[in-house]
XYZ file of C-alpha atoms in Angstrom:
721
model
C 29.798 4.443 -17.437
C 31.080 7.930 -16.738
C 34.526 9.428 -16.910
C 36.364 12.433 -15.581
C 38.548 14.397 -17.935
C 40.314 15.847 -14.890
C 41.865 12.464 -14.201
C 44.417 13.012 -16.935
C 44.979 16.748 -16.528
C 48.486 17.523 -15.239
C 49.001 19.271 -11.943
C 50.175 22.859 -11.969
C 53.839 23.313 -10.959
C 54.243 22.885 -7.212
C 56.127 25.289 -4.990
C 57.504 23.503 -1.942
C 58.476 25.482 1.171
C 62.138 26.152 1.889
C 63.154 24.081 4.907
C 66.085 24.779 7.186
C 68.836 22.169 7.195
C 71.214 21.965 10.147
C 74.298 20.443 8.553
C 76.136 20.593 11.881
C 74.191 17.595 13.237
C 76.268 14.534 12.378
C 76.208 11.272 14.363
C 79.088 8.826 14.558
C 77.758 5.276 14.305
C 80.689 2.951 14.896
C 82.969 5.088 12.729
C 80.344 5.889 10.091
C 79.325 9.569 10.009
C 75.588 10.032 9.374
C 74.146 13.561 8.969
C 70.753 14.309 10.507
C 69.982 17.847 9.251
C 66.330 17.706 10.254
C 66.899 16.648 13.871
C 65.027 19.784 14.927
C 61.820 18.192 13.627
C 61.891 15.832 16.601
C 60.829 18.780 18.794
C 57.234 18.407 17.691
C 55.814 21.219 19.814
C 58.304 23.825 18.591
C 56.996 26.807 16.571
C 59.368 25.937 13.715
C 57.913 22.428 13.373
C 54.396 23.805 13.543
C 55.256 26.267 10.770
C 56.731 23.425 8.675
C 53.599 21.315 9.181
C 51.326 24.207 8.179
C 53.385 24.917 5.055
C 53.407 21.273 3.972
C 49.677 21.011 4.665
C 49.135 23.921 2.270
C 51.040 22.071 -0.474
C 49.047 18.902 0.152
C 45.784 20.851 0.116
C 46.702 22.355 -3.252
C 47.341 18.901 -4.732
C 44.270 17.317 -3.173
C 42.121 20.227 -4.343
C 43.038 19.234 -7.896
C 41.523 15.850 -7.071
C 38.186 17.291 -5.915
C 36.080 15.476 -8.515
C 37.431 12.150 -7.377
C 37.344 13.162 -3.725
C 33.697 14.181 -3.821
C 32.585 11.026 -5.584
C 34.716 8.815 -3.359
C 33.433 10.515 -0.206
C 29.808 10.082 -1.276
C 30.256 6.453 -2.282
C 32.282 5.581 0.818
C 29.687 7.246 3.024
C 26.901 5.274 1.353
C 28.703 1.948 1.765
C 29.871 2.652 5.305
C 26.211 3.152 6.205
C 25.555 -0.451 7.200
C 25.145 -1.977 10.688
C 28.268 -3.435 12.255
C 28.460 -5.747 15.287
C 31.253 -7.234 17.375
C 31.010 -10.654 19.021
C 29.046 -10.507 22.309
C 30.566 -11.469 25.640
C 28.516 -12.864 28.489
C 28.439 -12.336 32.239
C 26.286 -13.774 35.048
C 22.494 -13.610 35.067
C 22.369 -14.207 31.303
C 23.652 -10.680 30.586
C 25.225 -9.994 27.192
C 27.436 -7.066 26.183
C 28.360 -6.160 22.616
C 29.525 -3.285 20.414
C 27.298 -2.007 17.632
C 27.382 0.828 15.095
C 24.175 1.316 13.080
C 26.107 2.880 10.227
C 27.725 6.299 10.222
C 28.141 6.991 13.912
C 31.749 8.091 14.627
C 32.291 5.204 17.077
C 30.531 1.973 18.000
C 28.535 2.043 21.253
C 28.521 -0.627 23.952
C 25.126 -2.271 24.393
C 23.783 -4.526 27.138
C 20.801 -6.860 27.089
C 19.394 -9.601 29.336
C 19.016 -12.843 27.432
C 19.470 -13.294 23.692
C 15.905 -12.146 23.108
C 16.074 -9.224 25.507
C 15.709 -5.568 24.612
C 19.166 -4.017 24.072
C 20.043 -0.629 25.546
C 23.041 1.611 25.103
C 25.300 1.283 28.125
C 28.181 3.487 26.973
C 28.288 5.683 23.880
C 31.764 7.007 22.981
C 30.102 9.476 20.624
C 29.186 11.497 23.706
C 32.822 11.782 24.867
C 33.648 14.763 22.627
C 31.958 16.965 20.053
C 34.477 16.216 17.305
C 34.770 12.456 17.886
C 38.466 12.573 18.810
C 38.017 10.924 22.226
C 37.604 7.187 21.787
C 37.063 4.076 23.848
C 40.395 2.320 24.383
C 39.495 -0.641 26.600
C 36.592 -2.117 28.557
C 36.241 -4.602 31.387
C 32.994 -5.869 32.940
C 33.198 -7.646 36.295
C 32.042 -11.280 36.433
C 28.804 -10.372 38.136
C 27.993 -7.861 35.413
C 27.428 -5.089 37.962
C 30.203 -2.657 37.014
C 31.952 -1.573 33.846
C 35.460 -0.105 33.863
C 36.478 1.571 30.643
C 39.422 3.530 29.304
C 39.303 6.554 27.015
C 42.054 8.015 24.880
C 42.206 11.471 23.320
C 43.314 12.248 19.754
C 44.440 8.692 19.060
C 47.013 8.590 21.862
C 48.083 5.344 23.552
C 47.583 7.032 26.949
C 44.343 5.953 28.607
C 42.212 7.283 31.464
C 40.050 4.659 33.225
C 36.602 5.397 34.662
C 33.946 3.178 36.267
C 30.138 3.034 35.950
C 27.287 0.927 37.314
C 25.639 -1.254 34.691
C 22.092 -1.205 36.076
C 21.596 2.565 35.825
C 24.671 3.923 33.973
C 25.698 5.986 36.994
C 29.384 6.893 37.092
C 31.480 6.302 40.182
C 34.022 8.988 41.125
C 36.922 6.654 40.244
C 39.401 8.136 37.726
C 42.748 6.459 36.950
C 45.403 8.303 34.950
C 48.738 7.540 33.233
C 47.514 4.134 32.085
C 49.219 2.654 29.032
C 49.696 -0.874 27.634
C 47.252 -2.331 30.131
C 44.280 -4.585 30.628
C 41.375 -4.185 33.037
C 41.488 -7.445 34.999
C 38.644 -7.721 37.555
C 38.928 -10.027 40.529
C 36.137 -12.575 40.902
C 34.569 -10.773 43.866
C 33.964 -7.649 41.764
C 35.533 -5.378 44.384
C 38.153 -4.007 42.011
C 40.602 -4.720 39.218
C 44.276 -4.892 38.296
C 45.706 -2.460 35.758
C 49.121 -1.256 34.540
C 50.480 2.287 34.339
C 53.608 4.385 34.154
C 54.643 6.821 36.874
C 53.325 10.342 36.436
C 55.924 12.913 35.315
C 57.989 14.095 38.256
C 57.060 17.709 37.725
C 53.419 16.666 37.989
C 52.336 19.568 35.853
C 51.889 17.944 32.457
C 48.350 16.843 31.702
C 47.647 13.915 29.410
C 45.975 16.167 26.852
C 48.742 18.765 26.785
C 50.253 17.511 23.526
C 52.157 14.538 22.124
C 54.672 12.959 24.478
C 57.649 11.376 22.739
C 59.775 10.464 25.752
C 60.754 6.839 26.318
C 58.239 4.962 28.490
C 59.992 3.298 31.446
C 59.154 1.707 34.825
C 55.791 0.094 34.111
C 53.894 -0.832 37.287
C 50.904 -3.011 38.220
C 48.270 -1.729 40.640
C 45.019 -2.971 42.141
C 42.163 -0.482 42.356
C 39.302 -0.851 44.852
C 36.004 0.565 43.651
C 35.075 3.906 45.140
C 38.605 4.913 46.163
C 41.148 7.482 44.978
C 43.931 6.360 42.656
C 46.423 7.421 45.313
C 45.087 4.582 47.501
C 45.639 1.886 44.865
C 47.729 -1.107 45.928
C 51.114 -1.365 44.222
C 51.260 -5.034 43.216
C 54.445 -5.224 41.172
C 57.308 -3.181 39.819
C 60.931 -3.999 39.051
C 63.319 -1.012 39.076
C 66.144 -3.307 37.952
C 64.305 -3.837 34.639
C 62.754 -0.466 33.726
C 61.883 -1.574 30.172
C 59.604 -4.447 31.244
C 55.893 -4.214 30.351
C 53.366 -6.061 32.559
C 49.897 -7.200 31.436
C 47.723 -8.631 34.265
C 45.071 -11.318 33.777
C 42.825 -13.034 36.336
C 41.989 -16.691 35.753
C 38.341 -17.589 35.103
C 38.082 -19.261 38.501
C 39.263 -16.023 40.146
C 41.988 -17.745 42.106
C 45.123 -16.515 40.344
C 46.432 -13.322 38.805
C 48.893 -13.895 35.960
C 51.451 -11.359 34.777
C 52.689 -11.560 31.210
C 56.066 -9.811 31.172
C 57.587 -8.504 27.958
C 60.446 -6.194 27.041
C 60.132 -5.814 23.265
C 57.581 -6.623 20.569
C 59.214 -10.011 20.048
C 56.797 -12.943 20.613
C 58.440 -13.943 23.890
C 57.413 -13.253 27.474
C 57.992 -14.254 31.058
C 55.171 -15.576 33.235
C 54.582 -14.689 36.890
C 51.603 -15.813 38.968
C 50.166 -15.075 42.391
C 47.688 -17.270 44.260
C 45.177 -14.693 45.496
C 43.462 -17.265 47.698
C 46.711 -17.706 49.642
C 46.813 -14.068 50.783
C 46.136 -14.161 54.525
C 43.872 -11.114 54.498
C 43.147 -10.925 50.789
C 43.884 -7.849 48.742
C 42.249 -5.759 51.473
C 45.190 -6.684 53.676
C 47.574 -5.135 51.126
C 46.232 -1.626 51.645
C 48.540 0.965 53.165
C 52.271 1.488 52.856
C 53.553 -1.093 55.328
C 53.055 -4.109 53.090
C 55.270 -5.231 50.274
C 54.151 -6.148 46.777
C 52.165 -9.258 45.892
C 54.171 -12.491 46.286
C 54.414 -13.340 42.607
C 56.064 -16.634 41.666
C 58.195 -16.632 38.517
C 56.893 -19.614 36.566
C 58.845 -18.725 33.409
C 61.761 -16.359 33.985
C 63.444 -16.378 30.577
C 62.582 -14.549 27.367
C 62.729 -17.697 25.267
C 59.150 -18.249 24.061
C 55.636 -16.819 24.026
C 53.049 -18.034 26.543
C 49.340 -17.130 26.509
C 46.928 -18.382 29.173
C 44.101 -20.578 27.904
C 42.665 -22.135 31.074
C 43.457 -23.580 34.470
C 42.069 -26.367 36.631
C 43.403 -25.702 40.095
C 47.173 -25.660 39.845
C 47.214 -27.081 36.295
C 47.557 -24.374 33.629
C 47.207 -24.706 29.860
C 49.104 -22.229 27.663
C 49.332 -21.445 23.964
C 53.068 -21.326 23.285
C 55.745 -21.327 20.607
C 58.289 -23.028 22.884
C 60.147 -25.334 20.471
C 57.122 -24.903 18.183
C 57.270 -21.967 15.726
C 53.723 -22.777 14.542
C 52.511 -22.884 18.167
C 51.043 -25.633 20.333
C 49.160 -26.097 23.615
C 51.201 -27.110 26.654
C 50.223 -27.808 30.260
C 52.088 -27.408 33.529
C 51.260 -27.950 37.186
C 52.640 -24.923 39.014
C 53.468 -27.181 41.942
C 55.817 -29.010 39.542
C 57.020 -26.127 37.337
C 59.715 -28.112 35.552
C 57.279 -30.678 34.144
C 55.520 -29.491 30.972
C 53.429 -31.727 28.693
C 51.981 -31.054 25.236
C 48.188 -31.218 25.049
C 47.982 -30.281 21.370
C 51.324 -30.678 19.553
C 52.498 -28.346 16.809
C 50.854 -29.024 13.444
C 53.141 -29.948 10.555
C 51.901 -27.071 8.404
C 49.136 -24.952 9.974
C 49.691 -22.218 12.560
C 47.667 -22.472 15.775
C 46.363 -18.899 15.960
C 44.189 -19.124 19.066
C 42.330 -21.399 21.439
C 39.350 -20.722 23.691
C 38.228 -22.961 26.558
C 34.434 -23.297 26.506
C 31.628 -25.355 28.050
C 33.604 -27.168 30.710
C 36.361 -29.198 29.099
C 35.921 -28.252 25.455
C 38.366 -26.233 23.406
C 37.678 -24.247 20.249
C 40.903 -23.916 18.283
C 41.607 -21.673 15.319
C 44.286 -22.695 12.796
C 45.725 -20.659 9.932
C 46.485 -22.927 6.972
C 47.838 -21.288 3.802
C 46.386 -17.998 5.116
C 42.918 -19.583 5.440
C 41.261 -20.206 8.796
C 40.248 -23.638 10.068
C 38.044 -24.026 13.169
C 37.897 -27.171 15.263
C 36.333 -28.300 18.535
C 38.735 -30.355 20.649
C 39.004 -31.802 24.125
C 40.731 -29.509 26.615
C 41.836 -32.552 28.589
C 43.424 -34.607 25.794
C 43.527 -32.339 22.743
C 41.519 -34.942 20.821
C 39.578 -33.674 17.781
C 35.836 -33.749 18.462
C 34.616 -32.226 15.198
C 35.402 -29.618 12.542
C 33.468 -26.347 12.255
C 33.080 -25.396 8.573
C 33.647 -21.743 7.583
C 34.269 -19.941 4.297
C 37.560 -18.360 3.246
C 37.918 -15.320 5.455
C 39.118 -14.181 8.867
C 38.052 -15.185 12.350
C 38.311 -11.852 14.149
C 37.288 -13.107 17.534
C 35.974 -16.038 19.558
C 33.984 -15.265 22.681
C 33.108 -17.937 25.201
C 33.674 -19.168 28.754
C 33.893 -22.533 30.441
C 30.788 -21.818 32.507
C 28.696 -21.298 29.342
C 27.621 -23.697 26.621
C 27.528 -21.098 23.851
C 30.340 -19.636 21.765
C 30.278 -16.580 19.490
C 32.502 -16.405 16.407
C 33.161 -13.110 14.630
C 33.882 -13.682 10.932
C 34.617 -11.456 7.929
C 35.958 -11.930 4.411
C 36.868 -9.831 1.392
C 33.209 -9.776 0.355
C 31.442 -10.189 3.722
C 31.444 -7.156 6.035
C 30.916 -9.183 9.173
C 28.898 -12.096 10.521
C 28.485 -13.214 14.130
C 28.039 -17.001 14.320
C 26.590 -18.601 17.417
C 26.975 -22.353 17.906
C 25.351 -24.883 20.947
C 35.166 -15.085 -2.475
C 38.749 -14.405 -3.594
C 41.700 -15.793 -5.615
C 44.887 -16.844 -3.847
C 48.097 -17.117 -5.847
C 51.675 -18.033 -4.976
C 54.544 -16.182 -6.606
C 58.338 -16.581 -6.324
C 60.383 -13.998 -4.447
C 63.945 -13.003 -5.320
C 65.424 -16.041 -3.529
C 62.800 -18.437 -4.922
C 60.608 -18.593 -1.799
C 56.921 -19.018 -2.670
C 54.886 -16.104 -1.300
C 51.067 -16.216 -1.026
C 48.995 -13.271 -2.215
C 45.254 -12.638 -2.328
C 43.921 -10.917 -5.454
C 40.381 -9.547 -5.465
C 38.794 -8.077 -8.593
C 35.698 -8.041 -10.734
C 34.782 -11.307 -12.391
C 36.080 -12.093 -15.871
C 38.940 -9.627 -15.587
C 40.896 -9.354 -18.821
C 44.605 -9.692 -18.022
C 45.790 -7.088 -20.498
C 47.909 -5.005 -18.119
C 45.618 -1.979 -18.210
C 43.978 -2.140 -14.792
C 44.870 0.008 -11.803
C 45.988 -2.124 -8.865
C 46.429 -1.504 -5.152
C 49.086 -3.671 -3.513
C 48.981 -3.759 0.298
C 51.533 -5.289 2.648
C 52.875 -5.288 6.203
C 55.504 -7.958 6.847
C 56.475 -7.520 10.465
C 56.141 -8.578 14.094
C 54.546 -11.915 13.211
C 51.242 -10.264 12.198
C 49.204 -12.174 9.611
C 47.400 -10.316 6.805
C 44.230 -12.380 6.380
C 41.049 -11.740 4.328
C 39.063 -8.823 5.759
C 36.105 -6.852 4.488
C 36.891 -3.268 3.473
C 34.381 -0.680 2.268
C 37.173 1.319 0.647
C 38.373 -1.739 -1.255
C 34.854 -2.362 -2.582
C 34.582 1.241 -3.811
C 37.994 1.058 -5.470
C 37.027 -2.099 -7.336
C 33.481 -1.036 -8.219
C 33.945 2.637 -9.096
C 37.591 2.921 -10.121
C 38.217 -0.551 -11.560
C 41.051 -1.419 -9.173
C 42.456 -4.877 -8.594
C 42.993 -5.227 -4.814
C 45.979 -7.311 -3.695
C 47.284 -8.355 -0.268
C 50.770 -9.876 -0.240
C 51.523 -12.217 2.683
C 55.230 -11.436 2.750
C 57.813 -12.737 5.179
C 58.026 -11.022 8.527
C 54.353 -11.818 9.156
C 52.957 -14.812 11.002
C 51.181 -16.587 8.146
C 53.377 -19.681 8.522
C 54.462 -19.278 12.123
C 57.562 -17.975 13.804
C 59.905 -19.243 11.087
C 58.106 -17.041 8.537
C 58.394 -14.119 10.936
C 62.111 -14.628 11.543
C 62.740 -14.871 7.810
C 61.693 -11.220 7.509
C 63.222 -9.622 10.592
C 66.604 -8.400 11.867
C 69.346 -9.368 9.396
C 66.658 -10.824 7.100
C 64.553 -7.658 6.827
C 65.488 -7.172 3.172
C 63.440 -10.297 2.425
C 60.301 -8.269 3.205
C 61.173 -5.702 0.565
C 62.207 -8.355 -1.946
C 58.899 -10.186 -1.402
C 56.847 -7.008 -1.867
C 58.764 -5.942 -4.959
C 58.328 -9.452 -6.373
C 54.577 -9.140 -5.765
C 54.541 -5.993 -7.896
C 56.584 -7.679 -10.615
C 54.175 -10.644 -10.588
C 51.142 -8.388 -10.996
C 52.791 -6.672 -13.964
C 54.130 -9.814 -15.647
C 50.799 -11.657 -15.384
C 48.822 -8.786 -16.904
C 46.908 -7.545 -13.877
C 48.418 -4.059 -14.173
C 51.408 -2.050 -15.377
C 53.944 0.021 -13.385
C 52.245 3.327 -14.134
C 49.027 1.986 -12.597
C 50.407 0.048 -9.636
C 49.834 1.785 -6.294
C 51.490 0.439 -3.134
C 50.172 1.038 0.379
C 51.046 0.139 3.957
C 50.891 1.515 7.468
C 53.302 1.640 10.425
C 55.743 -1.188 9.676
C 53.929 -1.304 6.331
C 54.730 2.391 5.878
C 58.388 1.487 6.278
C 57.813 -1.278 3.707
C 56.339 1.131 1.151
C 59.082 3.734 1.658
C 61.925 1.207 1.432
C 60.494 -0.386 -1.713
C 59.940 3.034 -3.253
C 63.601 3.837 -2.603
C 64.769 0.540 -4.066
C 62.437 0.339 -7.067
C 60.898 3.729 -7.909
C 60.393 2.513 -11.483
C 57.957 -0.224 -10.481
C 55.209 1.881 -8.943
C 52.801 4.520 -10.218
C 51.867 5.805 -6.755
C 52.911 5.262 -3.126
C 50.804 5.707 0.023
C 52.819 5.340 3.241
C 50.900 5.673 6.502
C 52.616 6.516 9.826
C 55.807 4.755 8.714
C 58.963 4.051 10.704
C 61.306 6.061 8.484
C 64.382 6.783 10.649
C 65.754 3.346 11.435
C 68.728 4.766 13.335
C 66.730 6.666 15.983
C 63.313 4.986 16.289
C 64.245 3.417 19.629
C 64.670 6.828 21.263
C 60.949 7.679 21.281
C 57.982 6.364 23.300
C 57.705 2.569 22.853
C 60.095 2.370 19.882
C 62.629 0.453 21.989
C 60.218 -2.507 21.877
C 60.705 -2.841 18.118
C 64.412 -3.655 18.304
C 63.436 -7.335 18.375
C 62.271 -7.027 14.762
C 64.611 -4.327 13.461
C 67.756 -4.377 15.587
C 69.308 -1.225 17.061
C 71.816 1.248 15.630
C 73.719 1.243 18.933
C 74.903 -2.264 18.009
C 77.565 -2.139 15.285
C 76.403 -5.204 13.347
C 72.769 -4.161 13.516
C 73.595 -0.600 12.458
C 74.953 -1.957 9.192
C 71.669 -3.851 8.600
C 69.608 -0.748 9.264
C 71.568 1.853 7.313
C 71.162 -0.207 4.138
C 67.377 0.180 4.014
C 66.445 3.009 6.400
C 64.091 5.124 4.243
C 65.414 8.419 5.594
C 68.984 7.539 4.646
C 68.435 5.957 1.224
C 66.655 8.590 -0.865
C 68.572 8.911 -4.155
C 68.049 10.645 -7.478
C 66.998 7.948 -9.951
C 68.018 10.067 -12.909
C 71.643 10.084 -11.744
C 71.945 6.291 -11.904
C 74.142 4.750 -14.567
C 72.636 3.259 -17.700
C 73.631 -0.220 -16.558
C 71.761 0.133 -13.263
C 69.507 -2.861 -12.587
C 66.546 -0.509 -12.166
C 65.056 0.417 -15.539
C 62.797 3.372 -14.909
C 60.074 2.383 -17.326
C 57.197 3.278 -14.992
C 58.482 6.384 -13.282
C 60.024 8.418 -16.075
C 63.304 8.472 -14.157
C 61.789 9.873 -10.961
C 60.027 8.796 -7.794
C 56.324 7.947 -8.125
C 53.686 10.388 -6.835
C 53.955 9.985 -3.074
C 51.503 10.719 -0.292
C 52.881 10.293 3.229
C 50.329 10.177 6.040
C 50.885 10.940 9.713
C 49.031 12.478 12.655
C 50.009 15.120 15.152
C 49.167 12.936 18.190
C 50.768 9.705 17.025
C 52.706 8.701 20.140
C 53.591 5.266 18.802
C 55.412 6.103 15.556
C 56.035 9.766 16.272
C 55.336 12.245 13.421
C 58.997 13.274 13.141
C 59.618 10.053 11.177
C 57.350 11.253 8.374
C 58.309 14.936 8.628
C 62.046 14.241 8.315
C 61.482 11.787 5.460
C 59.255 14.304 3.649
C 61.839 17.086 3.948
C 64.612 14.747 2.831
C 62.709 13.563 -0.240
C 61.857 17.114 -1.310
C 65.471 18.232 -0.797
C 67.297 15.321 -2.422
C 64.891 15.030 -5.352
C 64.872 18.828 -5.839
C 61.077 18.611 -5.899
C 59.551 21.738 -7.372
C 62.904 23.143 -8.503
C 63.147 24.430 -12.063
C 64.518 21.742 -14.369
C 64.234 18.943 -11.805
C 63.093 15.614 -13.294
C 61.056 15.090 -10.104
C 57.743 16.512 -11.275
C 55.601 13.908 -9.500
C 54.315 15.403 -6.236
C 55.875 14.476 -2.877
C 53.349 15.563 -0.240
C 52.097 14.691 3.233
C 48.636 14.543 4.749
C 49.029 15.473 8.416
C 45.896 14.680 10.421
C 45.132 16.956 13.376
C 43.878 15.650 16.741
C 44.540 12.080 15.681
C 47.020 9.302 16.432
C 48.413 6.052 15.071
C 45.026 4.961 13.738
C 43.155 3.526 16.722
C 39.907 5.127 17.849
C 39.314 7.275 14.759
C 35.762 8.345 14.021
C 33.882 7.016 11.009
C 34.021 10.443 9.358
C 37.790 10.723 9.775
C 38.168 7.268 8.215
C 36.000 8.267 5.241
C 37.719 11.625 4.733
C 41.217 10.157 4.811
C 40.290 7.310 2.444
C 38.703 9.770 -0.006
C 41.840 11.918 0.054
C 44.389 9.191 -0.451
C 42.533 7.247 -3.129
C 41.508 10.402 -5.000
C 45.210 11.261 -5.031
C 46.085 7.796 -6.346
C 43.379 7.900 -9.017
C 44.355 11.387 -10.165
C 48.063 10.551 -10.285
C 47.519 7.326 -12.234
C 44.907 8.755 -14.620
C 42.064 6.548 -13.418
C 38.531 7.599 -14.338
C 35.371 7.149 -12.287
C 32.916 4.390 -13.237
C 29.252 5.013 -12.401
């Protein structure tokens, strides 16, 4: 066992940059005046913001440089453990052709392989590592036509959500001239004849002069449209299939049924799990899609099967006019329902809602069979059922872990299952270990949490612990393999914890609703209670408890840090939604009002202002002695805090983190002589990167080494050889 004396050495005094405050910016929210002195940070391309970012990066570099011993060891160990082969579940097309993603170890991105037959020789079809020298251009989406002749794929630069689609022949890798721009929130949906595909895009800027790679675009995305692209043609010739100027906020995702007869549009307006359903019978078009070319024809004659935002519907299969959907209509834990589109008012349940388990997914395979995937107490259960009746045919045993994907089609007899767990990096199953605890939250609700650690852990309160959470948008936090988690446990002695707080989907839509809108405080209460449980049961102590989360989880970390700074020894908040009063004004932020609410509504404003991280930074040392927060872990200050964002994040724009960073440093008088806030408040601002998707392996390793070296240094954790 080795140790690092530097782990306990204090940091030198930090000098934070002076930041301009515009005290003249004050908004009136329903009679409540709210200052926004850092509004200028929303102009992300301005020289002043760039200067602020550079100055803050210098502060962060100074702090992280003091963590170099940890950083070097972490980087080497992470690199060694990341160097293992990784596969994604294959998908099959005609002529026994299989496609799959594979990374042999340390390549920046996984490549797409193709092989003929399971025993065939694989070859690289598309390698994203060739897209750019620095690995910042990634593969955003792929679609292979049914015949397996052509691949359409989308690339995104610097982590942006904007995608450019290109097309190549599979047999020789030759690229076609086709290039489709301004694509966002789309799917590549090939028609059965392989002549082209449906996709979704936004209109190009009216001035026409702004290229996709010209910098981050924070404007609100409106007027989504659906087009059909014929192979070998210019984008300007694409057929406009659907748009609705009366509803500019609608988002359309096209999907073609396996029989090739119908195109389905899933229509959404927010991130809420509800959508409308439109369909078009392609076989009923007099002259096919070819007849839609030119400007004299109208849009496709879509029929509105479901025209209310009252439930979520996901296509599973169709037999002629009979469609089977996965839905939460009157079923918060989801069920399978069937409808004949010729009788759209008559719906029947094929697989009713389970009394306890959540129906996560279903995949129609091998004719009339159905592989279903349940989530029961945050553990997955696989079953084979009848697509016709829903009858259970047999169970499919799996360990505790996560089913990351099921790949199969009705025309094939084989199914591929992609599985991972806390201790298993990834297994692909083909078919013809951790502790889970339950702890009480503030209101008595039992919350599940996974705890992963070395065997025979002595519960004496001395161990460093990493507590991770999300709690939003119905997303379930299930067991996943993580190289970084293994290194933390093996070489730094961490206990790794994942709290399945309300707001997620672990117990269905009711669990989600219990942590959204007016109930959002439940998320923070659940996460704080998780920390209290870990301390009270002897897993850790406040000085050694690090909390972490990203996006909505970044909001979670920041809000909990504001509410209980005494409970945590370190905070890592990635790309968090920090300004809850203005998030809806940028890019796709309007879609999150279903979970958060909107400050333009008086009642919802009063929910948001109570926990918005930007508006609730306070000086702990100025609290009264009878305050419910006893600052035993923090020394009367905020814990060491590392905020993480990226300059091309066009989902949660960087201004959230920049404004929150400036506010924390100002309110807490960080770096000022005599200020009790001696713990560092810094930000790691990634360049040429986005919200997290499409990052290269090296960027993942470097960021993990930085943030966990910071946590180890701040909490006095020594390296274990």
